[in-house]
PDB file of C-alpha atoms in Angstrom:
ATOM      1  CA  UNK A   1     -11.059  31.681  75.905  1.00 53.00           C
ATOM      2  CA  UNK A   2     -13.652  33.963  77.363  1.00 51.00           C
ATOM      3  CA  UNK A   3     -13.718  34.189  81.207  1.00 54.00           C
ATOM      4  CA  UNK A   4     -16.889  36.318  81.726  1.00 55.00           C
ATOM      5  CA  UNK A   5     -19.317  34.853  84.956  1.00 59.00           C
ATOM      6  CA  UNK A   6     -16.018  32.198  85.836  1.00 65.00           C
ATOM      7  CA  UNK A   7     -15.439  31.576  89.492  1.00 73.00           C
ATOM      8  CA  UNK A   8     -12.450  31.801  90.941  1.00 76.00           C
ATOM      9  CA  UNK A   9     -11.557  27.916  90.579  1.00 75.00           C
ATOM     10  CA  UNK A  10     -13.025  28.228  86.936  1.00 76.00           C
ATOM     11  CA  UNK A  11     -10.406  31.262  86.132  1.00 79.00           C
ATOM     12  CA  UNK A  12      -7.464  28.961  88.304  1.00 83.00           C
ATOM     13  CA  UNK A  13      -8.197  26.221  85.740  1.00 81.00           C
ATOM     14  CA  UNK A  14      -8.468  28.803  83.136  1.00 85.00           C
ATOM     15  CA  UNK A  15      -4.830  30.086  83.844  1.00 88.00           C
ATOM     16  CA  UNK A  16      -3.582  26.706  84.705  1.00 89.00           C
ATOM     17  CA  UNK A  17      -4.932  25.649  81.174  1.00 91.00           C
ATOM     18  CA  UNK A  18      -2.849  28.652  79.275  1.00 92.00           C
ATOM     19  CA  UNK A  19       0.064  27.970  81.285  1.00 93.00           C
ATOM     20  CA  UNK A  20       0.365  24.350  80.584  1.00 93.00           C
ATOM     21  CA  UNK A  21      -1.319  24.210  77.204  1.00 94.00           C
ATOM     22  CA  UNK A  22      -1.121  27.815  75.613  1.00 94.00           C
ATOM     23  CA  UNK A  23       2.223  28.818  76.347  1.00 94.00           C
ATOM     24  CA  UNK A  24       4.117  25.695  76.768  1.00 92.00           C
ATOM     25  CA  UNK A  25       2.655  24.824  72.643  1.00 92.00           C
ATOM     26  CA  UNK A  26       5.165  28.138  71.665  1.00 93.00           C
ATOM     27  CA  UNK A  27       7.799  25.440  70.499  1.00 90.00           C
ATOM     28  CA  UNK A  28       6.072  22.282  71.563  1.00 92.00           C
ATOM     29  CA  UNK A  29       3.386  19.903  70.244  1.00 95.00           C
ATOM     30  CA  UNK A  30       1.367  19.791  73.703  1.00 96.00           C
ATOM     31  CA  UNK A  31      -1.376  16.442  73.128  1.00 96.00           C
ATOM     32  CA  UNK A  32      -4.324  17.507  75.732  1.00 96.00           C
ATOM     33  CA  UNK A  33      -6.227  13.947  76.759  1.00 96.00           C
ATOM     34  CA  UNK A  34      -9.635  14.911  78.417  1.00 95.00           C
ATOM     35  CA  UNK A  35     -10.727  12.090  80.493  1.00 94.00           C
ATOM     36  CA  UNK A  36     -12.699  11.597  83.444  1.00 94.00           C
ATOM     37  CA  UNK A  37     -12.390   9.300  86.783  1.00 94.00           C
ATOM     38  CA  UNK A  38     -15.357   7.695  85.280  1.00 95.00           C
ATOM     39  CA  UNK A  39     -14.385   6.917  82.376  1.00 94.00           C
ATOM     40  CA  UNK A  40     -13.478   3.308  81.649  1.00 95.00           C
ATOM     41  CA  UNK A  41     -11.525   4.042  77.778  1.00 94.00           C
ATOM     42  CA  UNK A  42     -10.232   7.297  79.323  1.00 94.00           C
ATOM     43  CA  UNK A  43      -8.461   4.730  81.474  1.00 94.00           C
ATOM     44  CA  UNK A  44      -7.455   2.209  78.832  1.00 94.00           C
ATOM     45  CA  UNK A  45      -6.069   5.210  76.553  1.00 95.00           C
ATOM     46  CA  UNK A  46      -4.079   7.169  79.304  1.00 95.00           C
ATOM     47  CA  UNK A  47      -1.045   4.236  79.480  1.00 95.00           C
ATOM     48  CA  UNK A  48      -0.707   4.195  75.830  1.00 96.00           C
ATOM     49  CA  UNK A  49      -0.802   8.402  75.986  1.00 96.00           C
ATOM     50  CA  UNK A  50       1.434   7.848  78.786  1.00 96.00           C
ATOM     51  CA  UNK A  51       3.812   5.918  76.744  1.00 95.00           C
ATOM     52  CA  UNK A  52       3.871   7.823  73.036  1.00 95.00           C
ATOM     53  CA  UNK A  53       4.569  11.099  74.963  1.00 95.00           C
ATOM     54  CA  UNK A  54       7.724   9.812  77.212  1.00 94.00           C
ATOM     55  CA  UNK A  55       8.784   8.254  73.722  1.00 92.00           C
ATOM     56  CA  UNK A  56       8.433  11.565  71.921  1.00 93.00           C
ATOM     57  CA  UNK A  57       9.520  13.768  74.396  1.00 92.00           C
ATOM     58  CA  UNK A  58      12.986  14.802  72.671  1.00 87.00           C
ATOM     59  CA  UNK A  59      10.910  15.251  70.008  1.00 90.00           C
ATOM     60  CA  UNK A  60       9.008  18.336  71.966  1.00 92.00           C
ATOM     61  CA  UNK A  61       5.785  16.462  72.793  1.00 95.00           C
ATOM     62  CA  UNK A  62       4.322  17.262  75.992  1.00 95.00           C
ATOM     63  CA  UNK A  63       1.305  15.206  77.385  1.00 96.00           C
ATOM     64  CA  UNK A  64      -1.627  17.272  79.279  1.00 95.00           C
ATOM     65  CA  UNK A  65      -4.502  15.795  81.182  1.00 95.00           C
ATOM     66  CA  UNK A  66      -7.378  17.440  81.613  1.00 94.00           C
ATOM     67  CA  UNK A  67     -10.115  15.822  83.793  1.00 94.00           C
ATOM     68  CA  UNK A  68     -13.535  17.270  82.581  1.00 92.00           C
ATOM     69  CA  UNK A  69     -15.537  16.821  85.624  1.00 91.00           C
ATOM     70  CA  UNK A  70     -13.161  19.820  86.929  1.00 89.00           C
ATOM     71  CA  UNK A  71     -12.285  21.765  84.082  1.00 90.00           C
ATOM     72  CA  UNK A  72     -16.310  21.876  82.911  1.00 88.00           C
ATOM     73  CA  UNK A  73     -15.883  25.533  81.045  1.00 86.00           C
ATOM     74  CA  UNK A  74     -12.579  24.902  79.445  1.00 89.00           C
ATOM     75  CA  UNK A  75     -14.150  21.315  77.773  1.00 90.00           C
ATOM     76  CA  UNK A  76     -17.410  23.412  77.379  1.00 88.00           C
ATOM     77  CA  UNK A  77     -15.322  26.159  75.369  1.00 86.00           C
ATOM     78  CA  UNK A  78     -13.354  23.478  73.140  1.00 89.00           C
ATOM     79  CA  UNK A  79     -16.658  21.562  72.482  1.00 89.00           C
ATOM     80  CA  UNK A  80     -15.685  18.264  74.235  1.00 90.00           C
ATOM     81  CA  UNK A  81     -18.701  16.104  73.837  1.00 89.00           C
ATOM     82  CA  UNK A  82     -17.297  12.983  74.532  1.00 91.00           C
ATOM     83  CA  UNK A  83     -14.202  11.459  76.508  1.00 93.00           C
ATOM     84  CA  UNK A  84     -11.129  10.541  75.639  1.00 94.00           C
ATOM     85  CA  UNK A  85     -11.159  13.363  73.505  1.00 94.00           C
ATOM     86  CA  UNK A  86      -7.313  13.962  72.722  1.00 96.00           C
ATOM     87  CA  UNK A  87      -6.324  17.040  71.006  1.00 95.00           C
ATOM     88  CA  UNK A  88      -2.900  18.481  69.640  1.00 95.00           C
ATOM     89  CA  UNK A  89      -1.987  21.866  70.362  1.00 95.00           C
ATOM     90  CA  UNK A  90       0.813  23.933  68.732  1.00 95.00           C
ATOM     91  CA  UNK A  91       1.246  27.624  69.052  1.00 94.00           C
ATOM     92  CA  UNK A  92      -1.326  28.107  71.138  1.00 92.00           C
ATOM     93  CA  UNK A  93      -3.680  26.296  68.940  1.00 92.00           C
ATOM     94  CA  UNK A  94      -5.644  22.813  68.248  1.00 93.00           C
ATOM     95  CA  UNK A  95      -3.696  21.865  65.062  1.00 94.00           C
ATOM     96  CA  UNK A  96      -5.406  17.922  64.984  1.00 94.00           C
ATOM     97  CA  UNK A  97      -7.808  15.827  66.805  1.00 95.00           C
ATOM     98  CA  UNK A  98      -5.930  12.650  67.715  1.00 94.00           C
ATOM     99  CA  UNK A  99      -9.090  10.948  69.125  1.00 94.00           C
ATOM    100  CA  UNK A 100      -9.320   8.348  66.549  1.00 93.00           C
ATOM    101  CA  UNK A 101      -6.204   7.364  67.391  1.00 92.00           C
ATOM    102  CA  UNK A 102      -6.623   4.528  69.813  1.00 90.00           C
ATOM    103  CA  UNK A 103      -3.154   2.444  69.450  1.00 94.00           C
ATOM    104  CA  UNK A 104       0.234   3.242  69.794  1.00 94.00           C
ATOM    105  CA  UNK A 105       1.224   2.629  66.253  1.00 93.00           C
ATOM    106  CA  UNK A 106      -1.879   4.525  64.855  1.00 94.00           C
ATOM    107  CA  UNK A 107      -0.725   7.631  67.518  1.00 95.00           C
ATOM    108  CA  UNK A 108       2.759   7.646  66.713  1.00 94.00           C
ATOM    109  CA  UNK A 109       1.556   7.903  62.865  1.00 94.00           C
ATOM    110  CA  UNK A 110      -0.587  10.541  63.632  1.00 94.00           C
ATOM    111  CA  UNK A 111       2.597  12.257  65.329  1.00 95.00           C
ATOM    112  CA  UNK A 112       4.778  11.098  63.049  1.00 93.00           C
ATOM    113  CA  UNK A 113       2.663  13.402  60.091  1.00 94.00           C
ATOM    114  CA  UNK A 114       2.317  16.534  62.274  1.00 94.00           C
ATOM    115  CA  UNK A 115       6.028  16.988  63.106  1.00 92.00           C
ATOM    116  CA  UNK A 116       7.026  16.572  59.758  1.00 90.00           C
ATOM    117  CA  UNK A 117       4.807  19.782  59.020  1.00 92.00           C
ATOM    118  CA  UNK A 118       5.692  21.478  62.018  1.00 91.00           C
ATOM    119  CA  UNK A 119       8.477  23.310  63.625  1.00 90.00           C
ATOM    120  CA  UNK A 120       8.770  22.094  66.657  1.00 90.00           C
ATOM    121  CA  UNK A 121      11.675  22.624  68.420  1.00 85.00           C
ATOM    122  CA  UNK A 122      12.510  19.523  70.952  1.00 83.00           C
ATOM    123  CA  UNK A 123      16.240  18.611  71.864  1.00 80.00           C
ATOM    124  CA  UNK A 124      16.261  16.254  69.074  1.00 79.00           C
ATOM    125  CA  UNK A 125      15.848  18.799  66.528  1.00 79.00           C
ATOM    126  CA  UNK A 126      18.107  21.253  67.959  1.00 80.00           C
ATOM    127  CA  UNK A 127      20.484  18.337  67.930  1.00 81.00           C
ATOM    128  CA  UNK A 128      19.685  17.758  64.284  1.00 79.00           C
ATOM    129  CA  UNK A 129      20.200  21.255  63.051  1.00 82.00           C
ATOM    130  CA  UNK A 130      23.604  21.289  65.011  1.00 85.00           C
ATOM    131  CA  UNK A 131      24.787  17.472  63.129  1.00 88.00           C
ATOM    132  CA  UNK A 132      23.340  18.939  59.578  1.00 90.00           C
ATOM    133  CA  UNK A 133      26.737  20.975  58.854  1.00 93.00           C
ATOM    134  CA  UNK A 134      28.699  17.468  60.289  1.00 94.00           C
ATOM    135  CA  UNK A 135      27.339  15.174  58.287  1.00 94.00           C
ATOM    136  CA  UNK A 136      27.076  17.463  55.281  1.00 94.00           C
ATOM    137  CA  UNK A 137      31.214  17.329  55.711  1.00 95.00           C
ATOM    138  CA  UNK A 138      31.297  13.317  56.561  1.00 95.00           C
ATOM    139  CA  UNK A 139      29.191  12.781  53.618  1.00 93.00           C
ATOM    140  CA  UNK A 140      32.342  15.295  51.393  1.00 93.00           C
ATOM    141  CA  UNK A 141      34.655  13.121  52.879  1.00 94.00           C
ATOM    142  CA  UNK A 142      33.311   9.497  51.901  1.00 91.00           C
ATOM    143  CA  UNK A 143      33.175  11.373  48.485  1.00 85.00           C
ATOM    144  CA  UNK A 144      36.129  12.062  48.625  1.00 88.00           C
ATOM    145  CA  UNK A 145      37.436   8.575  49.431  1.00 86.00           C
ATOM    146  CA  UNK A 146      38.444   8.893  52.288  1.00 93.00           C
ATOM    147  CA  UNK A 147      36.710   6.312  54.129  1.00 92.00           C
ATOM    148  CA  UNK A 148      38.576   5.839  57.193  1.00 95.00           C
ATOM    149  CA  UNK A 149      38.341  10.443  57.785  1.00 96.00           C
ATOM    150  CA  UNK A 150      34.431   9.545  56.915  1.00 95.00           C
ATOM    151  CA  UNK A 151      33.703   7.012  59.499  1.00 96.00           C
ATOM    152  CA  UNK A 152      35.781   8.859  62.068  1.00 96.00           C
ATOM    153  CA  UNK A 153      33.890  12.129  61.636  1.00 96.00           C
ATOM    154  CA  UNK A 154      30.458   9.811  61.728  1.00 96.00           C
ATOM    155  CA  UNK A 155      31.221   7.693  64.999  1.00 96.00           C
ATOM    156  CA  UNK A 156      31.761  11.494  66.200  1.00 94.00           C
ATOM    157  CA  UNK A 157      28.114  12.150  65.152  1.00 94.00           C
ATOM    158  CA  UNK A 158      26.653   8.649  66.169  1.00 94.00           C
ATOM    159  CA  UNK A 159      27.624   9.375  69.395  1.00 92.00           C
ATOM    160  CA  UNK A 160      26.300  12.735  69.704  1.00 88.00           C
ATOM    161  CA  UNK A 161      22.761  11.403  68.041  1.00 88.00           C
ATOM    162  CA  UNK A 162      22.781   7.801  68.429  1.00 89.00           C
ATOM    163  CA  UNK A 163      19.010   7.432  66.599  1.00 85.00           C
ATOM    164  CA  UNK A 164      20.238  10.046  63.981  1.00 89.00           C
ATOM    165  CA  UNK A 165      19.716   7.316  60.930  1.00 91.00           C
ATOM    166  CA  UNK A 166      21.776   9.834  58.445  1.00 92.00           C
ATOM    167  CA  UNK A 167      24.661   9.642  60.887  1.00 94.00           C
ATOM    168  CA  UNK A 168      23.765   5.794  60.830  1.00 95.00           C
ATOM    169  CA  UNK A 169      24.408   5.198  57.407  1.00 93.00           C
ATOM    170  CA  UNK A 170      26.947   7.395  56.862  1.00 94.00           C
ATOM    171  CA  UNK A 171      28.940   5.684  59.640  1.00 96.00           C
ATOM    172  CA  UNK A 172      28.161   2.188  57.755  1.00 94.00           C
ATOM    173  CA  UNK A 173      28.823   3.599  54.623  1.00 92.00           C
ATOM    174  CA  UNK A 174      32.198   4.733  55.812  1.00 94.00           C
ATOM    175  CA  UNK A 175      33.182   1.655  57.473  1.00 94.00           C
ATOM    176  CA  UNK A 176      32.018  -0.253  54.265  1.00 89.00           C
ATOM    177  CA  UNK A 177      34.283   2.253  52.692  1.00 87.00           C
ATOM    178  CA  UNK A 178      37.395   1.379  54.730  1.00 90.00           C
ATOM    179  CA  UNK A 179      37.168  -2.013  54.701  1.00 87.00           C
ATOM    180  CA  UNK A 180      35.848  -2.714  58.276  1.00 92.00           C
ATOM    181  CA  UNK A 181      32.849  -4.695  57.241  1.00 91.00           C
ATOM    182  CA  UNK A 182      32.420  -6.417  60.232  1.00 93.00           C
ATOM    183  CA  UNK A 183      32.041  -3.020  62.338  1.00 96.00           C
ATOM    184  CA  UNK A 184      29.307  -2.133  59.771  1.00 94.00           C
ATOM    185  CA  UNK A 185      27.503  -5.408  60.141  1.00 93.00           C
ATOM    186  CA  UNK A 186      27.783  -5.135  63.099  1.00 95.00           C
ATOM    187  CA  UNK A 187      26.486  -1.419  63.696  1.00 95.00           C
ATOM    188  CA  UNK A 188      23.470  -2.416  61.074  1.00 94.00           C
ATOM    189  CA  UNK A 189      22.642  -5.622  63.029  1.00 93.00           C
ATOM    190  CA  UNK A 190      22.989  -3.620  66.771  1.00 93.00           C
ATOM    191  CA  UNK A 191      19.701  -1.366  65.455  1.00 92.00           C
ATOM    192  CA  UNK A 192      16.780  -0.575  66.892  1.00 89.00           C
ATOM    193  CA  UNK A 193      13.982  -2.426  64.837  1.00 86.00           C
ATOM    194  CA  UNK A 194      12.249   1.139  63.851  1.00 80.00           C
ATOM    195  CA  UNK A 195      15.498   2.589  62.994  1.00 86.00           C
ATOM    196  CA  UNK A 196      16.931  -0.724  61.137  1.00 86.00           C
ATOM    197  CA  UNK A 197      13.556  -0.288  58.825  1.00 84.00           C
ATOM    198  CA  UNK A 198      14.131   3.069  58.173  1.00 86.00           C
ATOM    199  CA  UNK A 199      14.456   3.299  53.812  1.00 83.00           C
ATOM    200  CA  UNK A 200      17.674   5.577  54.524  1.00 85.00           C
ATOM    201  CA  UNK A 201      19.958   2.430  55.273  1.00 89.00           C
ATOM    202  CA  UNK A 202      18.912   1.246  52.440  1.00 85.00           C
ATOM    203  CA  UNK A 203      21.944   2.399  50.526  1.00 83.00           C
ATOM    204  CA  UNK A 204      24.019   0.476  53.571  1.00 88.00           C
ATOM    205  CA  UNK A 205      22.285  -2.506  53.281  1.00 88.00           C
ATOM    206  CA  UNK A 206      22.941  -2.980  49.394  1.00 82.00           C
ATOM    207  CA  UNK A 207      26.751  -2.123  49.711  1.00 82.00           C
ATOM    208  CA  UNK A 208      27.186  -4.765  52.295  1.00 87.00           C
ATOM    209  CA  UNK A 209      24.922  -6.965  50.308  1.00 81.00           C
ATOM    210  CA  UNK A 210      26.846  -6.716  47.502  1.00 80.00           C
ATOM    211  CA  UNK A 211      30.104  -7.822  49.309  1.00 79.00           C
ATOM    212  CA  UNK A 212      28.533 -10.326  50.644  1.00 77.00           C
ATOM    213  CA  UNK A 213      27.702 -11.906  46.772  1.00 73.00           C
ATOM    214  CA  UNK A 214      31.191 -11.448  45.628  1.00 68.00           C
ATOM    215  CA  UNK A 215      34.117 -10.429  49.056  1.00 64.00           C
ATOM    216  CA  UNK A 216      36.806  -8.064  47.645  1.00 59.00           C
ATOM    217  CA  UNK A 217      39.591 -10.186  46.195  1.00 62.00           C
ATOM    218  CA  UNK A 218      37.233 -12.501  44.577  1.00 70.00           C
ATOM    219  CA  UNK A 219      38.914 -13.929  41.043  1.00 81.00           C
ATOM    220  CA  UNK A 220      37.589 -12.457  38.290  1.00 89.00           C
ATOM    221  CA  UNK A 221      40.035 -14.124  35.488  1.00 92.00           C
ATOM    222  CA  UNK A 222      38.029 -17.360  34.969  1.00 93.00           C
ATOM    223  CA  UNK A 223      34.852 -15.649  34.424  1.00 94.00           C
ATOM    224  CA  UNK A 224      36.396 -13.889  31.851  1.00 95.00           C
ATOM    225  CA  UNK A 225      37.659 -16.855  30.232  1.00 95.00           C
ATOM    226  CA  UNK A 226      34.013 -18.003  29.862  1.00 96.00           C
ATOM    227  CA  UNK A 227      32.716 -14.798  28.332  1.00 96.00           C
ATOM    228  CA  UNK A 228      35.606 -15.012  25.636  1.00 96.00           C
ATOM    229  CA  UNK A 229      34.328 -18.080  24.995  1.00 97.00           C
ATOM    230  CA  UNK A 230      30.900 -17.718  25.192  1.00 96.00           C
ATOM    231  CA  UNK A 231      29.970 -14.401  24.913  1.00 96.00           C
ATOM    232  CA  UNK A 232      26.137 -15.385  26.039  1.00 96.00           C
ATOM    233  CA  UNK A 233      27.210 -16.910  29.123  1.00 96.00           C
ATOM    234  CA  UNK A 234      25.089 -14.316  31.049  1.00 96.00           C
ATOM    235  CA  UNK A 235      26.187 -16.343  34.755  1.00 95.00           C
ATOM    236  CA  UNK A 236      29.492 -15.619  33.724  1.00 95.00           C
ATOM    237  CA  UNK A 237      29.053 -11.701  33.356  1.00 96.00           C
ATOM    238  CA  UNK A 238      26.328 -11.848  36.188  1.00 94.00           C
ATOM    239  CA  UNK A 239      29.071 -13.068  38.528  1.00 92.00           C
ATOM    240  CA  UNK A 240      32.475 -11.098  37.365  1.00 94.00           C
ATOM    241  CA  UNK A 241      29.953  -7.768  37.891  1.00 93.00           C
ATOM    242  CA  UNK A 242      29.723  -8.866  41.561  1.00 90.00           C
ATOM    243  CA  UNK A 243      33.188  -9.653  41.758  1.00 89.00           C
ATOM    244  CA  UNK A 244      34.274  -6.468  39.989  1.00 90.00           C
ATOM    245  CA  UNK A 245      32.143  -3.672  41.810  1.00 88.00           C
ATOM    246  CA  UNK A 246      33.387  -5.277  45.302  1.00 81.00           C
ATOM    247  CA  UNK A 247      37.060  -4.373  44.159  1.00 80.00           C
ATOM    248  CA  UNK A 248      35.568  -0.711  43.138  1.00 78.00           C
ATOM    249  CA  UNK A 249      35.377  -1.400  39.648  1.00 89.00           C
ATOM    250  CA  UNK A 250      32.076   0.509  38.963  1.00 91.00           C
ATOM    251  CA  UNK A 251      32.329   1.250  35.388  1.00 94.00           C
ATOM    252  CA  UNK A 252      33.509  -2.570  34.559  1.00 95.00           C
ATOM    253  CA  UNK A 253      30.299  -3.903  36.589  1.00 95.00           C
ATOM    254  CA  UNK A 254      28.017  -1.425  34.779  1.00 96.00           C
ATOM    255  CA  UNK A 255      29.291  -2.781  31.166  1.00 97.00           C
ATOM    256  CA  UNK A 256      29.227  -6.316  32.244  1.00 96.00           C
ATOM    257  CA  UNK A 257      25.295  -6.256  33.276  1.00 97.00           C
ATOM    258  CA  UNK A 258      24.256  -3.938  30.434  1.00 97.00           C
ATOM    259  CA  UNK A 259      25.921  -6.167  27.862  1.00 96.00           C
ATOM    260  CA  UNK A 260      23.867  -8.716  29.143  1.00 96.00           C
ATOM    261  CA  UNK A 261      20.619  -7.110  29.473  1.00 96.00           C
ATOM    262  CA  UNK A 262      21.382  -5.935  25.837  1.00 95.00           C
ATOM    263  CA  UNK A 263      21.750  -9.435  24.716  1.00 96.00           C
ATOM    264  CA  UNK A 264      18.965 -10.866  27.141  1.00 96.00           C
ATOM    265  CA  UNK A 265      17.027  -8.861  29.220  1.00 94.00           C
ATOM    266  CA  UNK A 266      14.647 -11.278  30.639  1.00 95.00           C
ATOM    267  CA  UNK A 267      17.937 -13.898  31.578  1.00 96.00           C
ATOM    268  CA  UNK A 268      16.895 -15.223  34.875  1.00 95.00           C
ATOM    269  CA  UNK A 269      13.841 -13.193  35.168  1.00 95.00           C
ATOM    270  CA  UNK A 270      15.532 -10.229  34.733  1.00 95.00           C
ATOM    271  CA  UNK A 271      18.409 -10.699  37.189  1.00 95.00           C
ATOM    272  CA  UNK A 272      21.122  -8.382  35.431  1.00 96.00           C
ATOM    273  CA  UNK A 273      18.639  -5.836  35.857  1.00 96.00           C
ATOM    274  CA  UNK A 274      17.674  -5.911  39.308  1.00 94.00           C
ATOM    275  CA  UNK A 275      21.331  -6.431  40.111  1.00 93.00           C
ATOM    276  CA  UNK A 276      22.472  -3.471  38.162  1.00 95.00           C
ATOM    277  CA  UNK A 277      19.741  -1.635  40.175  1.00 93.00           C
ATOM    278  CA  UNK A 278      21.120  -2.853  43.496  1.00 89.00           C
ATOM    279  CA  UNK A 279      24.607  -1.601  42.788  1.00 91.00           C
ATOM    280  CA  UNK A 280      22.874   1.844  41.335  1.00 90.00           C
ATOM    281  CA  UNK A 281      21.204   1.638  44.961  1.00 86.00           C
ATOM    282  CA  UNK A 282      24.391   1.121  46.839  1.00 83.00           C
ATOM    283  CA  UNK A 283      26.203   4.126  45.420  1.00 83.00           C
ATOM    284  CA  UNK A 284      23.678   6.385  45.650  1.00 81.00           C
ATOM    285  CA  UNK A 285      21.195   7.680  43.854  1.00 82.00           C
ATOM    286  CA  UNK A 286      22.608  11.257  43.736  1.00 81.00           C
ATOM    287  CA  UNK A 287      25.845  10.345  42.545  1.00 83.00           C
ATOM    288  CA  UNK A 288      26.518  10.742  39.175  1.00 89.00           C
ATOM    289  CA  UNK A 289      27.863   7.438  38.180  1.00 91.00           C
ATOM    290  CA  UNK A 290      24.712   6.131  39.057  1.00 91.00           C
ATOM    291  CA  UNK A 291      22.429   9.036  36.697  1.00 93.00           C
ATOM    292  CA  UNK A 292      24.757   7.727  34.024  1.00 95.00           C
ATOM    293  CA  UNK A 293      23.970   3.573  34.640  1.00 95.00           C
ATOM    294  CA  UNK A 294      20.358   4.820  35.108  1.00 95.00           C
ATOM    295  CA  UNK A 295      20.357   6.744  31.142  1.00 95.00           C
ATOM    296  CA  UNK A 296      22.216   3.819  29.934  1.00 96.00           C
ATOM    297  CA  UNK A 297      20.028   1.083  31.139  1.00 96.00           C
ATOM    298  CA  UNK A 298      16.953   2.881  29.727  1.00 95.00           C
ATOM    299  CA  UNK A 299      18.461   3.334  26.698  1.00 95.00           C
ATOM    300  CA  UNK A 300      18.973  -0.379  26.487  1.00 95.00           C
ATOM    301  CA  UNK A 301      15.571  -1.022  27.540  1.00 93.00           C
ATOM    302  CA  UNK A 302      13.062   1.725  25.759  1.00 93.00           C
ATOM    303  CA  UNK A 303      15.355   2.740  22.866  1.00 79.00           C
TER     304      UNK A 303
END
């Protein structure tokens, strides 16, 4: 910013701007709120900015308020023509105009998009980098079938970062694998609304839903007899698949549903296909079993 012709007070304000905004934004995302005491819309927006900045502080977001009446030179050089005007600064440069965000929801959506694209270094990001290899370890142990040990690993990660959705998902799935169903339910039920809605938890929720449909240990002999007597008994195949899946017999569960789809893909509004997709989601799309079943399903539907 040009300093030629500035008064001592203006130079002091510029030094403060460099310190609080330019320098502070080297690693953080600094929200700069240009306001004035006489501006009613500024006063309405201020509590929203302050709340969101506080909520996002761990993500590396800071709020700086600049009174345009006391900082006319700065406002002029940044071409602030009306107030409230809200800019986001990163690495010394304005990276976004947040002025259109007038509600908490709009502002958080803006910030989520910005933070997803910029290497902001907040406390949460630093913790995320530290626990990333631990999460990979937990997933490896869980994939190896040791639900109890995986639950111990994910529990430690969850204690370090309670709002990390990958840690929550891993812990819930590990608890389910270890047979600690009530603990998994309590974990998911006690999540804050925003975290509970995260798509990353879909796999754990689907696994619980499967157990709700057919608890482990559900009998299968009756369904098998019904199918032997009538191979087109789709309801028996549907229920048998849930029971098999609940006790870990994934191949058998998929076989029953795929056979039902092969015989009548429209039965009960495509219920067999929907349940198979639910099973695939519960196992995880990255699992080789899931890929195999998706190929088998496609061969029936499009072959």
